[in-house]
mmCIF file of C-alpha atoms in Angstrom:
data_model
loop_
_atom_site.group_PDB
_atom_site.id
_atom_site.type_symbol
_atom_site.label_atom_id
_atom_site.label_comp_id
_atom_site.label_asym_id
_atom_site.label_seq_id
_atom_site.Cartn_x
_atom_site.Cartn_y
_atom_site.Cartn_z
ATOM 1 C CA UNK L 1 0.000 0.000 0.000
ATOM 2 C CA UNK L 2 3.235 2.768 0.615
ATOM 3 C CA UNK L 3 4.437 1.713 -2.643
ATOM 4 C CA UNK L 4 0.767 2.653 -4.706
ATOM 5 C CA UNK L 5 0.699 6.034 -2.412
ATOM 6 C CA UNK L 6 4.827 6.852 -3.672
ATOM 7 C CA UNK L 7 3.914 5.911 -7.119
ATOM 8 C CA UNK L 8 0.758 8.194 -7.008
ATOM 9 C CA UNK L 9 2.837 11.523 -4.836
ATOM 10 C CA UNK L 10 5.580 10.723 -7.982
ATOM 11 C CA UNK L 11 3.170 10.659 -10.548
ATOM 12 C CA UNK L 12 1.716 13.802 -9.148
ATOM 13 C CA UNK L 13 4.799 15.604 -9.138
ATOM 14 C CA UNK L 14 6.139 14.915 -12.131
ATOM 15 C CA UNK L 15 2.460 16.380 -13.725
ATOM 16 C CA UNK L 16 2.727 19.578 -11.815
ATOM 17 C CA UNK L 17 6.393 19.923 -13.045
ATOM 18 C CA UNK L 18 5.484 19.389 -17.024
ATOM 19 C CA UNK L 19 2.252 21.914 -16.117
ATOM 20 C CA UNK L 20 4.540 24.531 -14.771
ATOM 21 C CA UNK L 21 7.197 24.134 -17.404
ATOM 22 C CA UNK L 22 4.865 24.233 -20.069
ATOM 23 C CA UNK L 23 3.489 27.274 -18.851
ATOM 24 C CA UNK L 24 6.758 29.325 -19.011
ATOM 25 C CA UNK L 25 7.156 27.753 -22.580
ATOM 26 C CA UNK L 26 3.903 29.688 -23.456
ATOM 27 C CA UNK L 27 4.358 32.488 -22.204
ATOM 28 C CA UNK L 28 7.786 32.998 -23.725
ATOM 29 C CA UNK L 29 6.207 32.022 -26.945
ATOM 30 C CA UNK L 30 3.728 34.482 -26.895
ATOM 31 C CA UNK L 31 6.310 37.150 -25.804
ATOM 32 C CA UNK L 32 7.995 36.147 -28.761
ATOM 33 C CA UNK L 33 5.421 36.559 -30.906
ATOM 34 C CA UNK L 34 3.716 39.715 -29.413
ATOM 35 C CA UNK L 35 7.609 41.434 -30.005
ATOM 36 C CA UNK L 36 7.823 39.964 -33.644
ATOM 37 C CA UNK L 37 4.240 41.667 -34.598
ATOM 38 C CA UNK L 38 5.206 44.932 -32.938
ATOM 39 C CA UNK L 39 7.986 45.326 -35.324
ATOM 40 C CA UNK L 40 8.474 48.963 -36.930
ATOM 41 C CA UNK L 41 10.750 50.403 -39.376
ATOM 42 C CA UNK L 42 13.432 52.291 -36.969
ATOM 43 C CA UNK L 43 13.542 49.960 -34.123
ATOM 44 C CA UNK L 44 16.955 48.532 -33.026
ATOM 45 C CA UNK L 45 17.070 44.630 -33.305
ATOM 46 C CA UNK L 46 19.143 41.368 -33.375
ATOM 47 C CA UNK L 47 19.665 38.275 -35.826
ATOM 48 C CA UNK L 48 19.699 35.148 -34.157
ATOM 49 C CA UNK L 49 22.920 34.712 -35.646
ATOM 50 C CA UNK L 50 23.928 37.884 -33.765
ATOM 51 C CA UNK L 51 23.781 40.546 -36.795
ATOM 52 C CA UNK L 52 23.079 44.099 -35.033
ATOM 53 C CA UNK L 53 20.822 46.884 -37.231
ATOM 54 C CA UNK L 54 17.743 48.819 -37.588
ATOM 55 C CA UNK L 55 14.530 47.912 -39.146
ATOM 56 C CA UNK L 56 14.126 49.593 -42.500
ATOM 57 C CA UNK L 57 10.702 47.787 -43.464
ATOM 58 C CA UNK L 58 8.308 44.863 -42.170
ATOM 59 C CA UNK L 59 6.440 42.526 -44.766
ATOM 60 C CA UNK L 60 4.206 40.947 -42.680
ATOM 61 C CA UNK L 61 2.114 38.921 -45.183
ATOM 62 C CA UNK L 62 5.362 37.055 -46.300
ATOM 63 C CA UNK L 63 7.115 37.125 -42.663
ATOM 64 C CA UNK L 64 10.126 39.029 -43.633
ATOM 65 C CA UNK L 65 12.337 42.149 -42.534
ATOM 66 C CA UNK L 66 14.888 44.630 -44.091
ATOM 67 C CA UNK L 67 17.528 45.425 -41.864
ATOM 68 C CA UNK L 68 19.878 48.305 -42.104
ATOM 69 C CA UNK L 69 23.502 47.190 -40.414
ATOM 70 C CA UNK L 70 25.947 50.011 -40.941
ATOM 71 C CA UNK L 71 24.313 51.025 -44.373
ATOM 72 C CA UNK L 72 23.971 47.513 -45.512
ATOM 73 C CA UNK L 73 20.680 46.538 -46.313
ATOM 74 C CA UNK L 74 19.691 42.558 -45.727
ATOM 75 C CA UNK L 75 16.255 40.911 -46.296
ATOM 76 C CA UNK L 76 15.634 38.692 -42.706
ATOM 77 C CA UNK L 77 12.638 36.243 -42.122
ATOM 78 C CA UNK L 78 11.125 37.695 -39.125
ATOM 79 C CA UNK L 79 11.635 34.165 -36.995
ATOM 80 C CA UNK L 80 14.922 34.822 -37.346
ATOM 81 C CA UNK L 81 14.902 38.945 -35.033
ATOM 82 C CA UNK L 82 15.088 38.804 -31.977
ATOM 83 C CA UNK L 83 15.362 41.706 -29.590
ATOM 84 C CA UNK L 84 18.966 43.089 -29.372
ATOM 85 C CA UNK L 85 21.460 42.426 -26.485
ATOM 86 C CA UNK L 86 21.694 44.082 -23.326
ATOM 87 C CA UNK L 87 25.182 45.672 -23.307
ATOM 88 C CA UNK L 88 26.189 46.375 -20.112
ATOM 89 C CA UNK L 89 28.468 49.722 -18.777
ATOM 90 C CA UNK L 90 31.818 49.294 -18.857
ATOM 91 C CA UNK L 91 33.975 50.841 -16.090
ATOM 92 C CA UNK L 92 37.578 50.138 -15.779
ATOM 93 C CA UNK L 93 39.538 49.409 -12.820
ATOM 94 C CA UNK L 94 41.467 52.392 -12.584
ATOM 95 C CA UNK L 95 37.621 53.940 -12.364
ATOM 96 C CA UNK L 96 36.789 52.426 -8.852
ATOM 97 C CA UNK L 97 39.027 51.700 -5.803
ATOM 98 C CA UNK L 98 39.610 47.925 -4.431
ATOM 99 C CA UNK L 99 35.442 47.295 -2.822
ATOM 100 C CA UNK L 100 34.319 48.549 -6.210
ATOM 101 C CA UNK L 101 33.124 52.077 -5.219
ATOM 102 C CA UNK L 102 33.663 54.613 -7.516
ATOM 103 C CA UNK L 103 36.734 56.683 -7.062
ATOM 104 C CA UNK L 104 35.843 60.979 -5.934
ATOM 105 C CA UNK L 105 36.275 62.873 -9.293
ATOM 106 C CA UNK L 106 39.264 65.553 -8.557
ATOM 107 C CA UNK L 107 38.020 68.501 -9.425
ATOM 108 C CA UNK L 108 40.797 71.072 -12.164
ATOM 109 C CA UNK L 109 41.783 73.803 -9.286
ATOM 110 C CA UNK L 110 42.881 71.308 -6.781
ATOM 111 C CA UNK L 111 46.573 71.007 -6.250
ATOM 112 C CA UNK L 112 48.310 68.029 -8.753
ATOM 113 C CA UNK L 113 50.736 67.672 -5.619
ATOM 114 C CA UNK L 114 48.423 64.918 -3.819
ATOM 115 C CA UNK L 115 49.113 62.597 -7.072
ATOM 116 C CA UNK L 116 52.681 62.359 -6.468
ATOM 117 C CA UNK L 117 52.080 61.215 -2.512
ATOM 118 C CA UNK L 118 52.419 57.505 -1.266
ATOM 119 C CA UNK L 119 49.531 56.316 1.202
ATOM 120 C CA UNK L 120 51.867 56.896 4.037
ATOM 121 C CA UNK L 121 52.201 61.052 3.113
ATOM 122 C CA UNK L 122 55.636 60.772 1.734
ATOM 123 C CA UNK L 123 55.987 62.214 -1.469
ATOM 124 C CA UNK L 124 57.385 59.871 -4.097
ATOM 125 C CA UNK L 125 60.216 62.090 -5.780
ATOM 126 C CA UNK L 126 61.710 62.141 -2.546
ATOM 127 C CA UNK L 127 61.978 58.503 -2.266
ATOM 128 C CA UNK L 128 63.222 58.679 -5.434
ATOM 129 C CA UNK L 129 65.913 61.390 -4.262
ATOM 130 C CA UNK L 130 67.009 58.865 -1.863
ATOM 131 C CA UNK L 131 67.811 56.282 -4.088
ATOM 132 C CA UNK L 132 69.721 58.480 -6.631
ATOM 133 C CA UNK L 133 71.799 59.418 -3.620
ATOM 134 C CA UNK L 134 72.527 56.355 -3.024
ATOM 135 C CA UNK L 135 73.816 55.340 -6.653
ATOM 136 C CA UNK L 136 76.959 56.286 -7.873
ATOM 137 C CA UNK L 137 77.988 56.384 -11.263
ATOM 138 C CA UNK L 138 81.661 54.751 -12.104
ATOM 139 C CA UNK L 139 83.055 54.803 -15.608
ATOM 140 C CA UNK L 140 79.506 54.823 -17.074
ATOM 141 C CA UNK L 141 77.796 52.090 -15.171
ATOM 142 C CA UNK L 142 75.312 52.613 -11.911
ATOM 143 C CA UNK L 143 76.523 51.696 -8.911
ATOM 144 C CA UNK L 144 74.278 50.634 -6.746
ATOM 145 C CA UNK L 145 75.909 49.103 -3.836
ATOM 146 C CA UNK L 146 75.316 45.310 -5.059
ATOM 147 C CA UNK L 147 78.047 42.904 -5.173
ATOM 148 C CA UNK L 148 79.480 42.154 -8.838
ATOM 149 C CA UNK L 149 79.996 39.538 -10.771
ATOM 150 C CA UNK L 150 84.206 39.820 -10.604
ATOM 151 C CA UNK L 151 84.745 37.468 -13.513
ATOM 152 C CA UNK L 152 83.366 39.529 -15.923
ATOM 153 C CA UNK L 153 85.671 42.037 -15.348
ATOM 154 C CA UNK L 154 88.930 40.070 -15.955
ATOM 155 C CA UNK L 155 86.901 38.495 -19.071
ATOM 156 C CA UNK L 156 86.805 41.933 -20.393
ATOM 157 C CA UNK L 157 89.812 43.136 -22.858
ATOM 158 C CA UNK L 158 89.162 46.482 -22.163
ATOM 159 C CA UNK L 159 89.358 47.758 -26.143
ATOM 160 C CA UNK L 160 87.037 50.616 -27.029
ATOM 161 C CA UNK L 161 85.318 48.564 -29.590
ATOM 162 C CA UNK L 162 84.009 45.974 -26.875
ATOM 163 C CA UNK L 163 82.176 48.561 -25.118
ATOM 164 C CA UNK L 164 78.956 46.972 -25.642
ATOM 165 C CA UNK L 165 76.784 45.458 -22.625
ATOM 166 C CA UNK L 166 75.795 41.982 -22.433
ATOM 167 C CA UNK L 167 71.836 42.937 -23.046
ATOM 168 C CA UNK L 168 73.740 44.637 -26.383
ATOM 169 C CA UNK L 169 75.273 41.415 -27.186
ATOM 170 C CA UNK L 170 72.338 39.120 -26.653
ATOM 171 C CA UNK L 171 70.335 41.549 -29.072
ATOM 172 C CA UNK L 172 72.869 41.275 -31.690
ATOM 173 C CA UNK L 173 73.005 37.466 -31.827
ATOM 174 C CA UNK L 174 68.825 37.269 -31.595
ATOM 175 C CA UNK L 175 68.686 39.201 -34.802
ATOM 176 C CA UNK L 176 71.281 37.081 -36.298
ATOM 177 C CA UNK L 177 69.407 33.997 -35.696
ATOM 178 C CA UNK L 178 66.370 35.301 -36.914
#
């Protein structure tokens, strides 16, 4: 007797399911169809293979449409439109800070000196002061206080026509290869 009352609850279920699925079927259907026989010349549509225009004219005796797509003129069956995709606003990353929110628009009088400062309140050419102190130039080269490589100097000749840097060199011999 449980198994005749779960066969019945399934059978039930799965009738209510096809009922309410059919439903939405229809109604899409007749959205469809109430968009397709509002059709006017000047409103923006889509292909269903994605073509993008305006309608010039609507033949709706023969089911057919003449779009316009950047002054090119195509004859459509009107089961084939469909209304045209939602684009949505772009805004670019530089646009809105890390949570998303938009960024406050700097307004032309206000000083261009709060660009140039780090989070902390330190402006950045002076870190960048620091670090040219730091540098020194010898015989053309930065210095900047890491250890060197001291093989390369004694591979070195020391001739004014080897004067060329390794990243130089490397350069040279890709373009040779290719």
């Amino acid at each position: 007797m449980e198994s005749m009352l779960f066969m019945i609850v399934i059978i039930a279920l799965m009738i209510v399911m096809m009922w309410f699925s059919s439903r939405r079927n229809r109604q899409q259907q007749t959205a469809v169809q109430d968009f397709r026989a509002s059709l006017k010349p000047g409103d923006e549509v889509a292909t269903s293979t994605g073509l993008l225009g305006k309608i010039v004219s609507v033949d709706q005796e023969k089911e057919q449409v003449v779009l316009d797509s950047e002054g090119s003129l195509s004859r459509w069956r009107i089961q084939a439109i469909t209304k045209p995709p939602i684009v949505p606003a772009y805004v670019h990353d530089d646009e809105v800070d890390e949570n998303g929110n938009p960024l406050p628009e700097i307004e032309e009088g206000e000083d261009n000196a709060d660009k140039d400062e780090n989070p902390d309140g330190a402006a950045a050419d002076s870190t960048r002061q620091s670090t040219d102190e730091t540098a020194s130039v010898k015989g053309g080269q930065v210095d900047d206080g890491a250890p060197k490589d001291e093989s390369a100097k004694d591979d070195a000749s020391g001739s004014e026509d080897d004067s060329h840097t390794a990243d130089e060199n490397e350069d040279k011999s890709a373009a040779s290869r290719q």
